[in-house]
XYZ file of C-alpha atoms in Angstrom:
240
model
C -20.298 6.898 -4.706
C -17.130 6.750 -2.496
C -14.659 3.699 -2.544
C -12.768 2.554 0.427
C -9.297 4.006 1.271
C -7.218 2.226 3.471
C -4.232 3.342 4.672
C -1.349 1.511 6.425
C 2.340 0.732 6.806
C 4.528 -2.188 6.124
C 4.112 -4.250 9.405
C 2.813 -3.123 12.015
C 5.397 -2.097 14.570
C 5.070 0.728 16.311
C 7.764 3.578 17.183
C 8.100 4.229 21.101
C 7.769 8.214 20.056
C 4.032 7.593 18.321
C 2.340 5.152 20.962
C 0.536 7.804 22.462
C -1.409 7.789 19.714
C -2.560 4.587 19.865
C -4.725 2.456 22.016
C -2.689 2.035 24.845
C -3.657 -1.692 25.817
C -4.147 -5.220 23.250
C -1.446 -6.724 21.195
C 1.019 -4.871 18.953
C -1.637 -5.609 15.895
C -4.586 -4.476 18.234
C -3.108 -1.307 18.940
C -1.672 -0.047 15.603
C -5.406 -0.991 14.260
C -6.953 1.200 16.899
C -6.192 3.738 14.412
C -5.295 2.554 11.027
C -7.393 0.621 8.897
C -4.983 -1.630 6.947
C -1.577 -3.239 6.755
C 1.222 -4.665 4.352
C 2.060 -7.944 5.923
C 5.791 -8.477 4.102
C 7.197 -11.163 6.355
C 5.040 -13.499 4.051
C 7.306 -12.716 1.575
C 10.598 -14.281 3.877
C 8.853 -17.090 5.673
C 5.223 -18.799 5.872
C 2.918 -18.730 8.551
C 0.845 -21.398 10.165
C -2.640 -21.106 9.190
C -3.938 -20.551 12.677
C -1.437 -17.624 12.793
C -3.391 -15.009 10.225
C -6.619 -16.780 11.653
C -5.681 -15.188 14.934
C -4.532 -12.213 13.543
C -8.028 -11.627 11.406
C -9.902 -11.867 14.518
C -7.998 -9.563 16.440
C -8.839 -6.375 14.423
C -11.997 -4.422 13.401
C -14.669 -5.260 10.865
C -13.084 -2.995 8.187
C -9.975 -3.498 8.891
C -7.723 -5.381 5.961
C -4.241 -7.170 5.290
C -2.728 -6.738 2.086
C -0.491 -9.901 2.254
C 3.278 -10.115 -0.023
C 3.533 -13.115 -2.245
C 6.562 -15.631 -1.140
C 9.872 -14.903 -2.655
C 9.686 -18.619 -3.389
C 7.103 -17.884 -5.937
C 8.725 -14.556 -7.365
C 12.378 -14.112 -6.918
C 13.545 -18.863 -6.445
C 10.969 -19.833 -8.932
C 10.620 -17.193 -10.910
C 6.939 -17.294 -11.477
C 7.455 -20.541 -13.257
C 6.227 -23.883 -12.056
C 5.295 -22.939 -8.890
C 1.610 -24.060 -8.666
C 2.640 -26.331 -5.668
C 4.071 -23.419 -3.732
C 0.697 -20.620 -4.631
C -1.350 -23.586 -3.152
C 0.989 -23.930 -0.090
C 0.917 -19.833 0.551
C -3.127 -19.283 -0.068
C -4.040 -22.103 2.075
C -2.514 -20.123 5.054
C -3.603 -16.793 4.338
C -7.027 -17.232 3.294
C -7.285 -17.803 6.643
C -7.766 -13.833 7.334
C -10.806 -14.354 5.749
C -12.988 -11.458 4.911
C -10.249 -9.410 6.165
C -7.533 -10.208 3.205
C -7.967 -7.101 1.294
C -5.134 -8.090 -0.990
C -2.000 -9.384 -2.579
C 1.063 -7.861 -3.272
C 3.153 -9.400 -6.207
C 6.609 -7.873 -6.253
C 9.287 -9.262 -8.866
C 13.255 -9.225 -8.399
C 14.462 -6.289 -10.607
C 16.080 -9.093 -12.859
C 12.844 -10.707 -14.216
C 11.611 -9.638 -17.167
C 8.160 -10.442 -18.658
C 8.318 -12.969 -20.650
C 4.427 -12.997 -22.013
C 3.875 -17.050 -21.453
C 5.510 -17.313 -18.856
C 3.585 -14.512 -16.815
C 0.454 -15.145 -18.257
C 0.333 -19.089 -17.129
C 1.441 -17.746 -13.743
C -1.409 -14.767 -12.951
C -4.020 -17.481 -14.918
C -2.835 -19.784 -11.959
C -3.232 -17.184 -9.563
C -6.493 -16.036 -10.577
C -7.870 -19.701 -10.794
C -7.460 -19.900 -7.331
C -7.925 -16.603 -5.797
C -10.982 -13.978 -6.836
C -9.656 -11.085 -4.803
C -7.933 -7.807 -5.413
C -3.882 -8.213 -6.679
C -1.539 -5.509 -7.437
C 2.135 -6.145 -8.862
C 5.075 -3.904 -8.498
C 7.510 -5.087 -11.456
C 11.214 -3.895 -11.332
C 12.305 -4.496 -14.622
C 10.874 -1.651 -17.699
C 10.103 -4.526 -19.874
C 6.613 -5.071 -17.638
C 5.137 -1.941 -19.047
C 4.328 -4.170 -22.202
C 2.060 -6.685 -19.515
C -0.798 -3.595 -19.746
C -2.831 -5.891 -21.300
C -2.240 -8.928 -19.439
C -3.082 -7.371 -16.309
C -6.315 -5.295 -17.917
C -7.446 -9.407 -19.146
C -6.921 -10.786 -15.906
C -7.618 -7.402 -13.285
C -4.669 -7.119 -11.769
C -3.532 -3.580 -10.439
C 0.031 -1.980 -11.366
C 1.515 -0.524 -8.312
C 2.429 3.293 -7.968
C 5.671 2.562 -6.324
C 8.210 6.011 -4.882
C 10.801 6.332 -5.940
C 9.731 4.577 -9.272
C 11.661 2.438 -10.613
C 10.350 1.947 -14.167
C 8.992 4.894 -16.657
C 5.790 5.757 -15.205
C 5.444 3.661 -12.281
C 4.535 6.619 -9.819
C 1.784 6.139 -11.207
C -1.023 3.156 -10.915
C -1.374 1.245 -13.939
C -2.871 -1.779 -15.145
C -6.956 -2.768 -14.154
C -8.295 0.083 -13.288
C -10.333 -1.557 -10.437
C -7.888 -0.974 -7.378
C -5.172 1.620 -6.595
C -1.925 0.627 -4.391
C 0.322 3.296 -4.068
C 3.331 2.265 -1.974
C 5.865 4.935 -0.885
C 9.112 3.185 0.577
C 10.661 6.865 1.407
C 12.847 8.849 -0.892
C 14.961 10.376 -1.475
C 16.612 7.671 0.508
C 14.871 4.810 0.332
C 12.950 3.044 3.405
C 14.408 5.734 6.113
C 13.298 9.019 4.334
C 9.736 11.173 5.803
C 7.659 12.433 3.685
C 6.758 14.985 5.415
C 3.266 16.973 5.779
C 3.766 18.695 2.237
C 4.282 15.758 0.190
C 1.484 13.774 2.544
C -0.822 16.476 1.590
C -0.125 16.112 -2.403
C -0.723 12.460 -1.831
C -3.691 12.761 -0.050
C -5.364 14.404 -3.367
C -4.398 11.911 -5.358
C -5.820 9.402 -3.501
C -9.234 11.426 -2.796
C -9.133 11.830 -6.332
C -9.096 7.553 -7.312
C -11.509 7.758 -4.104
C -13.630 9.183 -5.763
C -13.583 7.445 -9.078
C -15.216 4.341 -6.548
C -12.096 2.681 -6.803
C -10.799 1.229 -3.635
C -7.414 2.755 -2.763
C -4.384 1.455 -0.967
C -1.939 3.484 0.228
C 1.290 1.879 2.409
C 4.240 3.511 3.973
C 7.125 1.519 3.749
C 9.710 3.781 5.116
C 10.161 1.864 8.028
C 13.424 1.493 8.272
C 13.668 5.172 10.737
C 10.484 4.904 12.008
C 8.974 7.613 9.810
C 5.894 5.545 8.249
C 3.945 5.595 11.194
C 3.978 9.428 11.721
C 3.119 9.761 7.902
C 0.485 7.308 7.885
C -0.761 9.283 10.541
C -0.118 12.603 9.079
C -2.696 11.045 6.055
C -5.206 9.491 8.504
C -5.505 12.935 9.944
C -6.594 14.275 6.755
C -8.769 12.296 5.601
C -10.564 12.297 9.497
């Protein structure tokens, strides 16, 4: 048995220099998923959106297509991850509206939160009480890599994040039943390529978790110079 691999960017904007390889004619969405198969939506994280907004934006690409969606900073970087049952409600009453088509969420904590165990454990409970689906976290702070077991209890994914910023985060951690690996370009980080020779390397890893049937995420987030687009390409082309 094979698992699914979707591959994406951050947002789906689309340099001038790569349209050519995509559809030429639908919306900006429409177009970048004429060829890719998934997408980090991150302006979650800076403001909400109407309900009727990721409605829309579910029915405007393919059957297998899927949105990985960032949680609000609200919830991770204002609140903390404490009290903020009120504002988890708020944010999965929009975005369930993909439907079938949210693959995901992304949890990504301020570099200054630690884990405290009670405190993360009556947040993810909260989270998991209201939504079944995949979640992956990407902590900033080394003190996570003591959550293992928290996020084994309650399946939650530990993102492989380049450049790492914690001992051993290049690589994914935590429940074992999804793999995120999320490249945001290095050596300078969000404008870097990676180039076909590091693409390639990738690309076994992830045919490797592929092929363990987990499903497998992998998002470019060097957007900053335009490169994720011609790396996610680079990958879709090898795994055509």
């Amino acid at each position: 048995m094979t698992a699914p691999l979707y591959i994406g960017c951050a947002g789906w904007s689309l340099p001038r220099e790569s349209w050519p390889a995509f559809a030429g004619e639908g919306t900006h969405l429409q177009r970048y998923a004429s060829r890719f198969n998934a997408v980090e939506i991150n302006s979650s994280f800076y403001r909400p959106h109407l309900a009727k907004t990721y409605e829309r934006w579910g029915q405007s690409v393919p059957p297998t297509f899927r949105f990985s969606v960032k949680v609000p900073k609200r919830i991770t970087h204002e609140l903390r991850l404490q009290r903020c049952e009120t504002a988890l409600d708020e944010f999965l009453a929009q975005c369930v509206h993909l439907g079938a088509k949210l693959g995901c969420l992304l949890v990504q904590l301020p570099p200054s939160l630690h884990f405290e165990p009670v405190v993360a454990s009556v947040f993810f409970r909260a989270l998991r009480q209201r939504f079944t689906g995949d979640v992956v976290l990407e902590p900033r702070h080394p003190s996570w890599l003591a959550a293992e077991g928290l996020l084994q209890d309650l399946q939650i994914g530990r993102v492989a994040a380049d450049p790492p910023v914690i001992e051993t985060g290049d690589a994914p951690a935590g429940w074992q039943g999804v793999r995120y690996w999320r490249l945001h370009g290095s050596p300078r980080i969000y404008h870097s390529a990676y180039g076909p020779q590091r693409v390639q390397a990738l690309s076994r890893l992830l045919s490797r978790s592929v092929q363990d049937s987990v499903p497998t995420w992998c998002i470019f987030d060097n957007t900053a110079s335009g490169h994720a687009t011609s790396d996610g390409l680079c990958l879709l082309d090898l795994h055509s």
